[in-house]
């Protein structure tokens, strides 16, 4: 089983099964509620590999993730659509689309011994425009 992630709006970015290592889907509801609430939030935590090689910065989508994470809220493309596909045997078995998502957190863990790094992207869907 593997994951594909596509982020559209602004500069599009795609990651395939060889890059994405895990995806967590988190739903948020108010803790103070005693009944089902309409105030539901969706958070995605996406983890993947950064493969370093000469000239790779031109093709490395994590550079755009970093730019997106640093974008101010008054810029139009700070909200983007995030699409996640779960793939098994080359077939898409599940697909999620989250329009109007923004970056809550982005981090990179780099290791010069192995030549491979790891990134973690946390995005949340804007509540009033889901």
mmCIF file with all atom_site columns, C-alpha atoms in Angstrom:
data_model
loop_
_atom_site.group_PDB
_atom_site.id
_atom_site.type_symbol
_atom_site.label_atom_id
_atom_site.label_alt_id
_atom_site.label_comp_id
_atom_site.label_asym_id
_atom_site.label_entity_id
_atom_site.label_seq_id
_atom_site.pdbx_PDB_ins_code
_atom_site.Cartn_x
_atom_site.Cartn_y
_atom_site.Cartn_z
_atom_site.occupancy
_atom_site.B_iso_or_equiv
_atom_site.pdbx_formal_charge
_atom_site.auth_seq_id
_atom_site.auth_comp_id
_atom_site.auth_asym_id
_atom_site.auth_atom_id
_atom_site.pdbx_PDB_model_num
ATOM 1   C CA . UNK A 1 1   ? 0.000   0.000  0.000  1.00 0.00 ? 1   UNK A CA 1
ATOM 2   C CA . UNK A 1 2   ? 1.202   3.518  -0.736 1.00 0.00 ? 2   UNK A CA 1
ATOM 3   C CA . UNK A 1 3   ? 0.133   7.141  -0.807 1.00 0.00 ? 3   UNK A CA 1
ATOM 4   C CA . UNK A 1 4   ? 0.015   9.840  -3.456 1.00 0.00 ? 4   UNK A CA 1
ATOM 5   C CA . UNK A 1 5   ? -0.381  13.492 -2.530 1.00 0.00 ? 5   UNK A CA 1
ATOM 6   C CA . UNK A 1 6   ? -1.242  16.317 -4.912 1.00 0.00 ? 6   UNK A CA 1
ATOM 7   C CA . UNK A 1 7   ? -1.446  19.944 -3.828 1.00 0.00 ? 7   UNK A CA 1
ATOM 8   C CA . UNK A 1 8   ? -3.020  22.413 -6.261 1.00 0.00 ? 8   UNK A CA 1
ATOM 9   C CA . UNK A 1 9   ? -3.430  26.169 -6.208 1.00 0.00 ? 9   UNK A CA 1
ATOM 10  C CA . UNK A 1 10  ? -0.380  28.341 -6.513 1.00 0.00 ? 10  UNK A CA 1
ATOM 11  C CA . UNK A 1 11  ? 2.481   26.155 -7.698 1.00 0.00 ? 11  UNK A CA 1
ATOM 12  C CA . UNK A 1 12  ? 1.233   22.558 -7.950 1.00 0.00 ? 12  UNK A CA 1
ATOM 13  C CA . UNK A 1 13  ? 3.158   19.818 -6.142 1.00 0.00 ? 13  UNK A CA 1
ATOM 14  C CA . UNK A 1 14  ? 2.833   16.036 -6.459 1.00 0.00 ? 14  UNK A CA 1
ATOM 15  C CA . UNK A 1 15  ? 4.404   13.255 -4.422 1.00 0.00 ? 15  UNK A CA 1
ATOM 16  C CA . UNK A 1 16  ? 4.182   9.546  -5.290 1.00 0.00 ? 16  UNK A CA 1
ATOM 17  C CA . UNK A 1 17  ? 4.371   6.322  -3.315 1.00 0.00 ? 17  UNK A CA 1
ATOM 18  C CA . UNK A 1 18  ? 8.186   6.441  -3.229 1.00 0.00 ? 18  UNK A CA 1
ATOM 19  C CA . UNK A 1 19  ? 8.148   9.736  -1.317 1.00 0.00 ? 19  UNK A CA 1
ATOM 20  C CA . UNK A 1 20  ? 5.154   9.665  1.062  1.00 0.00 ? 20  UNK A CA 1
ATOM 21  C CA . UNK A 1 21  ? 5.683   7.337  4.028  1.00 0.00 ? 21  UNK A CA 1
ATOM 22  C CA . UNK A 1 22  ? 2.576   8.029  6.125  1.00 0.00 ? 22  UNK A CA 1
ATOM 23  C CA . UNK A 1 23  ? -0.641  10.026 6.222  1.00 0.00 ? 23  UNK A CA 1
ATOM 24  C CA . UNK A 1 24  ? -2.753  10.630 9.317  1.00 0.00 ? 24  UNK A CA 1
ATOM 25  C CA . UNK A 1 25  ? -6.336  11.879 9.095  1.00 0.00 ? 25  UNK A CA 1
ATOM 26  C CA . UNK A 1 26  ? -7.502  13.697 12.219 1.00 0.00 ? 26  UNK A CA 1
ATOM 27  C CA . UNK A 1 27  ? -10.939 15.114 12.888 1.00 0.00 ? 27  UNK A CA 1
ATOM 28  C CA . UNK A 1 28  ? -11.404 17.787 15.515 1.00 0.00 ? 28  UNK A CA 1
ATOM 29  C CA . UNK A 1 29  ? -14.558 18.467 17.466 1.00 0.00 ? 29  UNK A CA 1
ATOM 30  C CA . UNK A 1 30  ? -14.986 20.839 20.416 1.00 0.00 ? 30  UNK A CA 1
ATOM 31  C CA . UNK A 1 31  ? -14.035 19.254 23.759 1.00 0.00 ? 31  UNK A CA 1
ATOM 32  C CA . UNK A 1 32  ? -16.706 21.202 25.637 1.00 0.00 ? 32  UNK A CA 1
ATOM 33  C CA . UNK A 1 33  ? -19.598 19.769 23.610 1.00 0.00 ? 33  UNK A CA 1
ATOM 34  C CA . UNK A 1 34  ? -22.071 17.284 25.084 1.00 0.00 ? 34  UNK A CA 1
ATOM 35  C CA . UNK A 1 35  ? -23.699 16.539 21.739 1.00 0.00 ? 35  UNK A CA 1
ATOM 36  C CA . UNK A 1 36  ? -22.639 16.183 18.122 1.00 0.00 ? 36  UNK A CA 1
ATOM 37  C CA . UNK A 1 37  ? -21.278 19.508 16.924 1.00 0.00 ? 37  UNK A CA 1
ATOM 38  C CA . UNK A 1 38  ? -21.257 21.099 13.474 1.00 0.00 ? 38  UNK A CA 1
ATOM 39  C CA . UNK A 1 39  ? -17.933 22.714 14.369 1.00 0.00 ? 39  UNK A CA 1
ATOM 40  C CA . UNK A 1 40  ? -15.809 19.973 12.783 1.00 0.00 ? 40  UNK A CA 1
ATOM 41  C CA . UNK A 1 41  ? -12.214 20.468 11.673 1.00 0.00 ? 41  UNK A CA 1
ATOM 42  C CA . UNK A 1 42  ? -10.042 18.244 9.489  1.00 0.00 ? 42  UNK A CA 1
ATOM 43  C CA . UNK A 1 43  ? -6.266  17.951 9.913  1.00 0.00 ? 43  UNK A CA 1
ATOM 44  C CA . UNK A 1 44  ? -3.842  15.978 7.724  1.00 0.00 ? 44  UNK A CA 1
ATOM 45  C CA . UNK A 1 45  ? -0.370  15.017 8.898  1.00 0.00 ? 45  UNK A CA 1
ATOM 46  C CA . UNK A 1 46  ? 1.734   13.964 5.898  1.00 0.00 ? 46  UNK A CA 1
ATOM 47  C CA . UNK A 1 47  ? 5.231   12.527 6.307  1.00 0.00 ? 47  UNK A CA 1
ATOM 48  C CA . UNK A 1 48  ? 7.667   11.773 3.510  1.00 0.00 ? 48  UNK A CA 1
ATOM 49  C CA . UNK A 1 49  ? 11.250  11.417 2.317  1.00 0.00 ? 49  UNK A CA 1
ATOM 50  C CA . UNK A 1 50  ? 13.519  14.102 0.929  1.00 0.00 ? 50  UNK A CA 1
ATOM 51  C CA . UNK A 1 51  ? 16.025  12.512 -1.450 1.00 0.00 ? 51  UNK A CA 1
ATOM 52  C CA . UNK A 1 52  ? 19.072  14.683 -1.961 1.00 0.00 ? 52  UNK A CA 1
ATOM 53  C CA . UNK A 1 53  ? 21.032  14.748 -5.217 1.00 0.00 ? 53  UNK A CA 1
ATOM 54  C CA . UNK A 1 54  ? 22.789  17.320 -7.352 1.00 0.00 ? 54  UNK A CA 1
ATOM 55  C CA . UNK A 1 55  ? 20.305  19.504 -9.209 1.00 0.00 ? 55  UNK A CA 1
ATOM 56  C CA . UNK A 1 56  ? 17.373  18.037 -7.289 1.00 0.00 ? 56  UNK A CA 1
ATOM 57  C CA . UNK A 1 57  ? 16.277  21.426 -5.934 1.00 0.00 ? 57  UNK A CA 1
ATOM 58  C CA . UNK A 1 58  ? 14.644  22.110 -9.308 1.00 0.00 ? 58  UNK A CA 1
ATOM 59  C CA . UNK A 1 59  ? 12.439  19.018 -8.970 1.00 0.00 ? 59  UNK A CA 1
ATOM 60  C CA . UNK A 1 60  ? 12.109  18.782 -5.193 1.00 0.00 ? 60  UNK A CA 1
ATOM 61  C CA . UNK A 1 61  ? 8.509   19.558 -4.227 1.00 0.00 ? 61  UNK A CA 1
ATOM 62  C CA . UNK A 1 62  ? 9.471   20.097 -0.596 1.00 0.00 ? 62  UNK A CA 1
ATOM 63  C CA . UNK A 1 63  ? 10.962  23.463 -1.574 1.00 0.00 ? 63  UNK A CA 1
ATOM 64  C CA . UNK A 1 64  ? 7.442   24.565 -2.554 1.00 0.00 ? 64  UNK A CA 1
ATOM 65  C CA . UNK A 1 65  ? 6.030   23.127 0.698  1.00 0.00 ? 65  UNK A CA 1
ATOM 66  C CA . UNK A 1 66  ? 8.468   25.314 2.602  1.00 0.00 ? 66  UNK A CA 1
ATOM 67  C CA . UNK A 1 67  ? 7.426   28.368 0.554  1.00 0.00 ? 67  UNK A CA 1
ATOM 68  C CA . UNK A 1 68  ? 3.745   27.578 1.187  1.00 0.00 ? 68  UNK A CA 1
ATOM 69  C CA . UNK A 1 69  ? 4.374   27.241 4.935  1.00 0.00 ? 69  UNK A CA 1
ATOM 70  C CA . UNK A 1 70  ? 5.969   30.703 5.040  1.00 0.00 ? 70  UNK A CA 1
ATOM 71  C CA . UNK A 1 71  ? 3.187   32.375 3.042  1.00 0.00 ? 71  UNK A CA 1
ATOM 72  C CA . UNK A 1 72  ? 1.216   35.164 4.724  1.00 0.00 ? 72  UNK A CA 1
ATOM 73  C CA . UNK A 1 73  ? -2.537  34.785 5.211  1.00 0.00 ? 73  UNK A CA 1
ATOM 74  C CA . UNK A 1 74  ? -3.300  37.780 2.991  1.00 0.00 ? 74  UNK A CA 1
ATOM 75  C CA . UNK A 1 75  ? -1.940  36.002 -0.094 1.00 0.00 ? 75  UNK A CA 1
ATOM 76  C CA . UNK A 1 76  ? -4.611  34.375 -2.257 1.00 0.00 ? 76  UNK A CA 1
ATOM 77  C CA . UNK A 1 77  ? -2.814  31.050 -2.711 1.00 0.00 ? 77  UNK A CA 1
ATOM 78  C CA . UNK A 1 78  ? -2.170  30.441 0.998  1.00 0.00 ? 78  UNK A CA 1
ATOM 79  C CA . UNK A 1 79  ? -5.271  28.211 0.757  1.00 0.00 ? 79  UNK A CA 1
ATOM 80  C CA . UNK A 1 80  ? -4.861  25.216 -1.526 1.00 0.00 ? 80  UNK A CA 1
ATOM 81  C CA . UNK A 1 81  ? -6.551  21.926 -2.333 1.00 0.00 ? 81  UNK A CA 1
ATOM 82  C CA . UNK A 1 82  ? -4.868  18.833 -0.916 1.00 0.00 ? 82  UNK A CA 1
ATOM 83  C CA . UNK A 1 83  ? -5.717  15.492 -2.506 1.00 0.00 ? 83  UNK A CA 1
ATOM 84  C CA . UNK A 1 84  ? -4.597  12.195 -0.962 1.00 0.00 ? 84  UNK A CA 1
ATOM 85  C CA . UNK A 1 85  ? -4.911  8.846  -2.723 1.00 0.00 ? 85  UNK A CA 1
ATOM 86  C CA . UNK A 1 86  ? -4.354  5.515  -1.032 1.00 0.00 ? 86  UNK A CA 1
ATOM 87  C CA . UNK A 1 87  ? -3.011  3.073  -3.591 1.00 0.00 ? 87  UNK A CA 1
ATOM 88  C CA . UNK A 1 88  ? -2.726  -0.712 -3.449 1.00 0.00 ? 88  UNK A CA 1
ATOM 89  C CA . UNK A 1 89  ? -1.415  -2.764 -6.354 1.00 0.00 ? 89  UNK A CA 1
ATOM 90  C CA . UNK A 1 90  ? -1.551  0.279  -8.633 1.00 0.00 ? 90  UNK A CA 1
ATOM 91  C CA . UNK A 1 91  ? -5.275  0.792  -7.930 1.00 0.00 ? 91  UNK A CA 1
ATOM 92  C CA . UNK A 1 92  ? -6.709  3.767  -6.051 1.00 0.00 ? 92  UNK A CA 1
ATOM 93  C CA . UNK A 1 93  ? -8.636  2.292  -3.139 1.00 0.00 ? 93  UNK A CA 1
ATOM 94  C CA . UNK A 1 94  ? -9.506  5.528  -1.366 1.00 0.00 ? 94  UNK A CA 1
ATOM 95  C CA . UNK A 1 95  ? -9.306  9.218  -2.237 1.00 0.00 ? 95  UNK A CA 1
ATOM 96  C CA . UNK A 1 96  ? -9.728  12.349 -0.148 1.00 0.00 ? 96  UNK A CA 1
ATOM 97  C CA . UNK A 1 97  ? -9.964  15.977 -1.301 1.00 0.00 ? 97  UNK A CA 1
ATOM 98  C CA . UNK A 1 98  ? -9.658  18.873 1.091  1.00 0.00 ? 98  UNK A CA 1
ATOM 99  C CA . UNK A 1 99  ? -10.174 22.266 -0.570 1.00 0.00 ? 99  UNK A CA 1
ATOM 100 C CA . UNK A 1 100 ? -9.212  25.488 1.193  1.00 0.00 ? 100 UNK A CA 1
ATOM 101 C CA . UNK A 1 101 ? -6.429  23.925 3.257  1.00 0.00 ? 101 UNK A CA 1
ATOM 102 C CA . UNK A 1 102 ? -3.629  25.871 4.895  1.00 0.00 ? 102 UNK A CA 1
ATOM 103 C CA . UNK A 1 103 ? -0.316  24.942 6.518  1.00 0.00 ? 103 UNK A CA 1
ATOM 104 C CA . UNK A 1 104 ? -0.381  24.588 10.294 1.00 0.00 ? 104 UNK A CA 1
ATOM 105 C CA . UNK A 1 105 ? 3.172   23.304 10.483 1.00 0.00 ? 105 UNK A CA 1
ATOM 106 C CA . UNK A 1 106 ? 6.054   22.197 8.307  1.00 0.00 ? 106 UNK A CA 1
ATOM 107 C CA . UNK A 1 107 ? 9.361   20.688 9.390  1.00 0.00 ? 107 UNK A CA 1
ATOM 108 C CA . UNK A 1 108 ? 12.341  18.976 7.811  1.00 0.00 ? 108 UNK A CA 1
ATOM 109 C CA . UNK A 1 109 ? 14.698  16.542 9.506  1.00 0.00 ? 109 UNK A CA 1
ATOM 110 C CA . UNK A 1 110 ? 17.936  16.273 7.535  1.00 0.00 ? 110 UNK A CA 1
ATOM 111 C CA . UNK A 1 111 ? 20.649  13.636 7.891  1.00 0.00 ? 111 UNK A CA 1
ATOM 112 C CA . UNK A 1 112 ? 23.941  13.977 6.012  1.00 0.00 ? 112 UNK A CA 1
ATOM 113 C CA . UNK A 1 113 ? 25.054  10.413 6.825  1.00 0.00 ? 113 UNK A CA 1
ATOM 114 C CA . UNK A 1 114 ? 22.311  8.777  4.764  1.00 0.00 ? 114 UNK A CA 1
ATOM 115 C CA . UNK A 1 115 ? 21.681  11.513 2.193  1.00 0.00 ? 115 UNK A CA 1
ATOM 116 C CA . UNK A 1 116 ? 17.955  11.254 2.894  1.00 0.00 ? 116 UNK A CA 1
ATOM 117 C CA . UNK A 1 117 ? 15.830  13.640 4.891  1.00 0.00 ? 117 UNK A CA 1
ATOM 118 C CA . UNK A 1 118 ? 12.285  13.535 6.171  1.00 0.00 ? 118 UNK A CA 1
ATOM 119 C CA . UNK A 1 119 ? 9.559   16.163 6.049  1.00 0.00 ? 119 UNK A CA 1
ATOM 120 C CA . UNK A 1 120 ? 6.333   16.539 7.976  1.00 0.00 ? 120 UNK A CA 1
ATOM 121 C CA . UNK A 1 121 ? 3.502   18.697 6.657  1.00 0.00 ? 121 UNK A CA 1
ATOM 122 C CA . UNK A 1 122 ? 0.476   19.448 8.812  1.00 0.00 ? 122 UNK A CA 1
ATOM 123 C CA . UNK A 1 123 ? -2.452  21.047 6.999  1.00 0.00 ? 123 UNK A CA 1
ATOM 124 C CA . UNK A 1 124 ? -5.902  22.010 8.185  1.00 0.00 ? 124 UNK A CA 1
ATOM 125 C CA . UNK A 1 125 ? -9.019  22.729 6.180  1.00 0.00 ? 125 UNK A CA 1
ATOM 126 C CA . UNK A 1 126 ? -10.511 26.191 6.595  1.00 0.00 ? 126 UNK A CA 1
ATOM 127 C CA . UNK A 1 127 ? -13.794 25.718 8.467  1.00 0.00 ? 127 UNK A CA 1
ATOM 128 C CA . UNK A 1 128 ? -15.988 28.368 6.870  1.00 0.00 ? 128 UNK A CA 1
ATOM 129 C CA . UNK A 1 129 ? -15.283 27.252 3.279  1.00 0.00 ? 129 UNK A CA 1
ATOM 130 C CA . UNK A 1 130 ? -15.203 23.449 3.416  1.00 0.00 ? 130 UNK A CA 1
#
